[in-house]
């Protein structure tokens, strides 16, 4: 992968519809069943974003196609498909030596084509592929074959000349031996050769899916080019050393194996003749088609620790606040500045420290909470607000990071949770704790940090709540409105949005957009103003996208009874109904998904559910005592709980 393009850009390029792309390039396609045939290459068919060349039994994705048939480098192919410049981080790359110049090209490649095909047995189509890439060409003065070695950015840094009339071979002056003639594929295998012609011969002998693999000529038996290639392709897990079958080749294989990282498997493929071109030229004489004399495992890959799932002890999900905040997991609360995220966090603190219970929250003993903030002062903002909502400040702690800024990778987080037996950690806002050197928009930097934070939550059974701001990209789906990489929202088990209601700025709504461990909870509304402070209103019918778009929601009381009747009718006589079917039936009679959830909660304990495959299934339990009260009603009946209005 070229470093100047992000994973998202490369994925978009490979999602390109090849039929539409080829037509935009003026190519003539003929419909053939569900596929299209390319008139210029009648053995090639395309379908959606895949292509296949039947004559060579190979195919691939759009990037492979553009590189193969339009002669583009990897970054050029991505740009051609997406029309975008690379968004990835530009890395400082030293310029080629001023003494290095590629030899002048001849006007045609006629002489080297004849040499490579007739005298070396290389397939003409394979030669054409590398000619289009510019990695093989004919030198103007002497007619030598020039093999070009490029770096990861496609810049030529090495060239090797091979005579076609006499046994002449020489590296071009100024060449950097760290960059050999090669083909960079997408999979995790690398095949290493002494010379470019052996590399091409091997592909001819084993052509299936060759374009996906990685091939490298190291220009002899030294390891400089191999080490450089592996440093730029960290995904490679297996290296096949395909050096010549002679003393120098065998000795070099043993040495190179020691230079390769221990995490990579190293396998020696010993050719049945001296080298792979000799096999190609004489393959008709090799009756059984066994071109490999011996396969020697020089170093096997490291044994990966595995967990046998039958030995895993099943543990039920524990909840700090069902179904909004699971214990031992991460939850994110997102919203625009000043719309109530911090006040909601403080209400959660009050519930955990002083039994100021939230809707649907089970009674629990007061516990310690770590509240870490980077935006508000403790003395003038945090403490007064916590006192206002009734939190017990004896149970609220914060890590003193005056001497050293706290980050998500900081070992103090887990130590503080364990030492204080905290059941809740709040980071407000999460962006402030990523660290100075972390780009929150780069998935490869954000992902390991949040995986580590999730492991802390799992080990300590502490609920970790992250407070996050929204970006300004209006019109996009709610899941993509969080600042930074989408990985930030993908890694959490619960995603809550807090926003103002358009018609009444004092009314705020909590919407659960994501719930990985239980059916999503109902939307909850509260008021927040200077006179009355924080007060719960009740359930509210609105989606996250509607809330963020400024669409006015509505109270759910009038349609809930209709939704309850629908549920009872659908689940009558012991029927089990998938949630998707229930939602579709509700939509037909004008009942929203949110209202349907309200009705489910009102039905209470009699409504049972479990996950089957990828969806939830509901049924009614036969309770002789009659319909039980839902948890929301239980909350209303709890002493000390008050609702506004």
mmCIF file of N, CA and C in Angstrom, residues 10 13-14 18 44 49-51 58-74 77-78 81 129 132-133 183-187 209-213 233:
data_model
loop_
_atom_site.group_PDB
_atom_site.id
_atom_site.type_symbol
_atom_site.label_atom_id
_atom_site.label_comp_id
_atom_site.label_asym_id
_atom_site.label_seq_id
_atom_site.Cartn_x
_atom_site.Cartn_y
_atom_site.Cartn_z
ATOM 1 N N UNK A 10 -8.081 3.856 -0.516
ATOM 2 C CA UNK A 10 -7.795 2.635 -1.272
ATOM 3 C C UNK A 10 -9.043 1.766 -1.361
ATOM 4 N N UNK A 13 -11.317 3.169 -3.964
ATOM 5 C CA UNK A 13 -10.825 2.861 -5.312
ATOM 6 C C UNK A 13 -11.207 1.443 -5.714
ATOM 7 N N UNK A 14 -11.080 0.509 -4.775
ATOM 8 C CA UNK A 14 -11.379 -0.889 -5.074
ATOM 9 C C UNK A 14 -12.878 -1.190 -5.094
ATOM 10 N N UNK A 18 -16.189 -1.391 -12.341
ATOM 11 C CA UNK A 18 -15.270 -1.446 -13.474
ATOM 12 C C UNK A 18 -15.988 -1.251 -14.807
ATOM 13 N N UNK A 44 -11.006 -11.480 -21.346
ATOM 14 C CA UNK A 44 -11.179 -10.782 -20.073
ATOM 15 C C UNK A 44 -12.642 -10.397 -19.877
ATOM 16 N N UNK A 49 -17.061 -4.775 -9.499
ATOM 17 C CA UNK A 49 -15.703 -4.281 -9.251
ATOM 18 C C UNK A 49 -14.658 -5.395 -9.350
ATOM 19 N N UNK A 50 -14.951 -6.442 -10.116
ATOM 20 C CA UNK A 50 -14.020 -7.555 -10.284
ATOM 21 C C UNK A 50 -13.741 -7.792 -11.763
ATOM 22 N N UNK A 51 -12.512 -8.259 -12.080
ATOM 23 C CA UNK A 51 -12.159 -8.641 -13.443
ATOM 24 C C UNK A 51 -11.437 -9.980 -13.400
ATOM 25 N N UNK A 58 -6.239 -15.450 -14.023
ATOM 26 C CA UNK A 58 -5.930 -14.458 -12.997
ATOM 27 C C UNK A 58 -6.923 -13.310 -13.083
ATOM 28 N N UNK A 59 -7.074 -12.634 -12.008
ATOM 29 C CA UNK A 59 -7.984 -11.505 -11.953
ATOM 30 C C UNK A 59 -7.712 -10.679 -10.718
ATOM 31 N N UNK A 60 -8.633 -9.772 -10.397
ATOM 32 C CA UNK A 60 -8.402 -8.946 -9.218
ATOM 33 C C UNK A 60 -9.414 -7.818 -9.108
ATOM 34 N N UNK A 61 -8.981 -6.755 -8.426
ATOM 35 C CA UNK A 61 -9.836 -5.618 -8.150
ATOM 36 C C UNK A 61 -9.500 -4.453 -9.091
ATOM 37 N N UNK A 62 -10.198 -3.325 -8.972
ATOM 38 C CA UNK A 62 -9.957 -2.204 -9.888
ATOM 39 C C UNK A 62 -8.521 -1.671 -9.886
ATOM 40 N N UNK A 63 -7.878 -1.610 -8.721
ATOM 41 C CA UNK A 63 -6.500 -1.104 -8.697
ATOM 42 C C UNK A 63 -5.595 -2.034 -9.493
ATOM 43 N N UNK A 64 -5.753 -3.356 -9.289
ATOM 44 C CA UNK A 64 -4.980 -4.321 -10.069
ATOM 45 C C UNK A 64 -5.209 -4.108 -11.564
ATOM 46 N N UNK A 65 -6.472 -3.877 -11.942
ATOM 47 C CA UNK A 65 -6.829 -3.723 -13.354
ATOM 48 C C UNK A 65 -6.108 -2.530 -13.971
ATOM 49 N N UNK A 66 -6.163 -1.389 -13.305
ATOM 50 C CA UNK A 66 -5.536 -0.183 -13.859
ATOM 51 C C UNK A 66 -4.027 -0.346 -13.951
ATOM 52 N N UNK A 67 -3.422 -0.988 -12.943
ATOM 53 C CA UNK A 67 -1.979 -1.229 -12.996
ATOM 54 C C UNK A 67 -1.624 -2.188 -14.123
ATOM 55 N N UNK A 68 -2.468 -3.217 -14.297
ATOM 56 C CA UNK A 68 -2.197 -4.256 -15.283
ATOM 57 C C UNK A 68 -2.370 -3.759 -16.710
ATOM 58 N N UNK A 69 -3.463 -3.035 -16.987
ATOM 59 C CA UNK A 69 -3.813 -2.728 -18.367
ATOM 60 C C UNK A 69 -3.590 -1.268 -18.769
ATOM 61 N N UNK A 70 -3.387 -0.394 -17.802
ATOM 62 C CA UNK A 70 -3.119 1.005 -18.132
ATOM 63 C C UNK A 70 -1.695 1.423 -17.748
ATOM 64 N N UNK A 71 -0.933 0.453 -17.216
ATOM 65 C CA UNK A 71 0.470 0.717 -16.927
ATOM 66 C C UNK A 71 0.725 1.733 -15.850
ATOM 67 N N UNK A 72 -0.198 1.845 -14.879
ATOM 68 C CA UNK A 72 -0.056 2.840 -13.821
ATOM 69 C C UNK A 72 0.629 2.242 -12.601
ATOM 70 N N UNK A 73 1.315 3.089 -11.866
ATOM 71 C CA UNK A 73 1.841 2.677 -10.569
ATOM 72 C C UNK A 73 0.683 2.622 -9.579
ATOM 73 N N UNK A 74 0.937 2.094 -8.377
ATOM 74 C CA UNK A 74 -0.136 1.980 -7.381
ATOM 75 C C UNK A 74 -0.790 3.330 -7.086
ATOM 76 N N UNK A 77 -2.836 4.558 -10.005
ATOM 77 C CA UNK A 77 -4.076 3.797 -10.190
ATOM 78 C C UNK A 77 -5.162 4.292 -9.243
ATOM 79 N N UNK A 78 -4.801 4.523 -7.963
ATOM 80 C CA UNK A 78 -5.779 5.008 -6.990
ATOM 81 C C UNK A 78 -6.311 6.373 -7.410
ATOM 82 N N UNK A 81 -8.756 6.130 -10.368
ATOM 83 C CA UNK A 81 -10.058 5.572 -10.014
ATOM 84 C C UNK A 81 -10.897 6.520 -9.160
ATOM 85 N N UNK A 129 3.181 -6.408 -19.637
ATOM 86 C CA UNK A 129 2.761 -5.820 -18.365
ATOM 87 C C UNK A 129 3.858 -4.949 -17.773
ATOM 88 N N UNK A 132 4.567 -1.753 -19.864
ATOM 89 C CA UNK A 132 3.611 -0.672 -19.620
ATOM 90 C C UNK A 132 3.914 0.063 -18.324
ATOM 91 N N UNK A 133 4.392 -0.676 -17.333
ATOM 92 C CA UNK A 133 4.740 -0.047 -16.054
ATOM 93 C C UNK A 133 6.021 0.770 -16.135
ATOM 94 N N UNK A 183 7.806 -6.606 -8.019
ATOM 95 C CA UNK A 183 6.363 -6.398 -8.201
ATOM 96 C C UNK A 183 5.742 -6.384 -6.818
ATOM 97 N N UNK A 184 5.025 -5.329 -6.504
ATOM 98 C CA UNK A 184 4.378 -5.213 -5.200
ATOM 99 C C UNK A 184 2.907 -5.601 -5.316
ATOM 100 N N UNK A 185 2.540 -6.689 -4.679
ATOM 101 C CA UNK A 185 1.161 -7.146 -4.670
ATOM 102 C C UNK A 185 0.463 -6.781 -3.384
ATOM 103 N N UNK A 186 -0.641 -7.465 -3.095
ATOM 104 C CA UNK A 186 -1.456 -7.121 -1.931
ATOM 105 C C UNK A 186 -1.436 -8.171 -0.838
ATOM 106 N N UNK A 187 -0.983 -9.402 -1.133
ATOM 107 C CA UNK A 187 -1.093 -10.435 -0.105
ATOM 108 C C UNK A 187 0.125 -10.431 0.809
ATOM 109 N N UNK A 209 -2.829 -16.193 -10.010
ATOM 110 C CA UNK A 209 -2.950 -15.091 -9.038
ATOM 111 C C UNK A 209 -1.623 -14.397 -8.757
ATOM 112 N N UNK A 210 -0.709 -14.396 -9.717
ATOM 113 C CA UNK A 210 0.611 -13.830 -9.444
ATOM 114 C C UNK A 210 0.543 -12.350 -9.111
ATOM 115 N N UNK A 211 -0.431 -11.650 -9.707
ATOM 116 C CA UNK A 211 -0.461 -10.194 -9.532
ATOM 117 C C UNK A 211 -0.733 -9.795 -8.085
ATOM 118 N N UNK A 212 -1.300 -10.697 -7.279
ATOM 119 C CA UNK A 212 -1.596 -10.393 -5.881
ATOM 120 C C UNK A 212 -0.379 -10.568 -4.980
ATOM 121 N N UNK A 213 0.616 -11.301 -5.456
ATOM 122 C CA UNK A 213 1.774 -11.613 -4.607
ATOM 123 C C UNK A 213 2.885 -10.588 -4.788
ATOM 124 N N UNK A 233 6.690 -3.161 3.715
ATOM 125 C CA UNK A 233 5.524 -4.049 3.574
ATOM 126 C C UNK A 233 5.342 -4.843 4.860
#
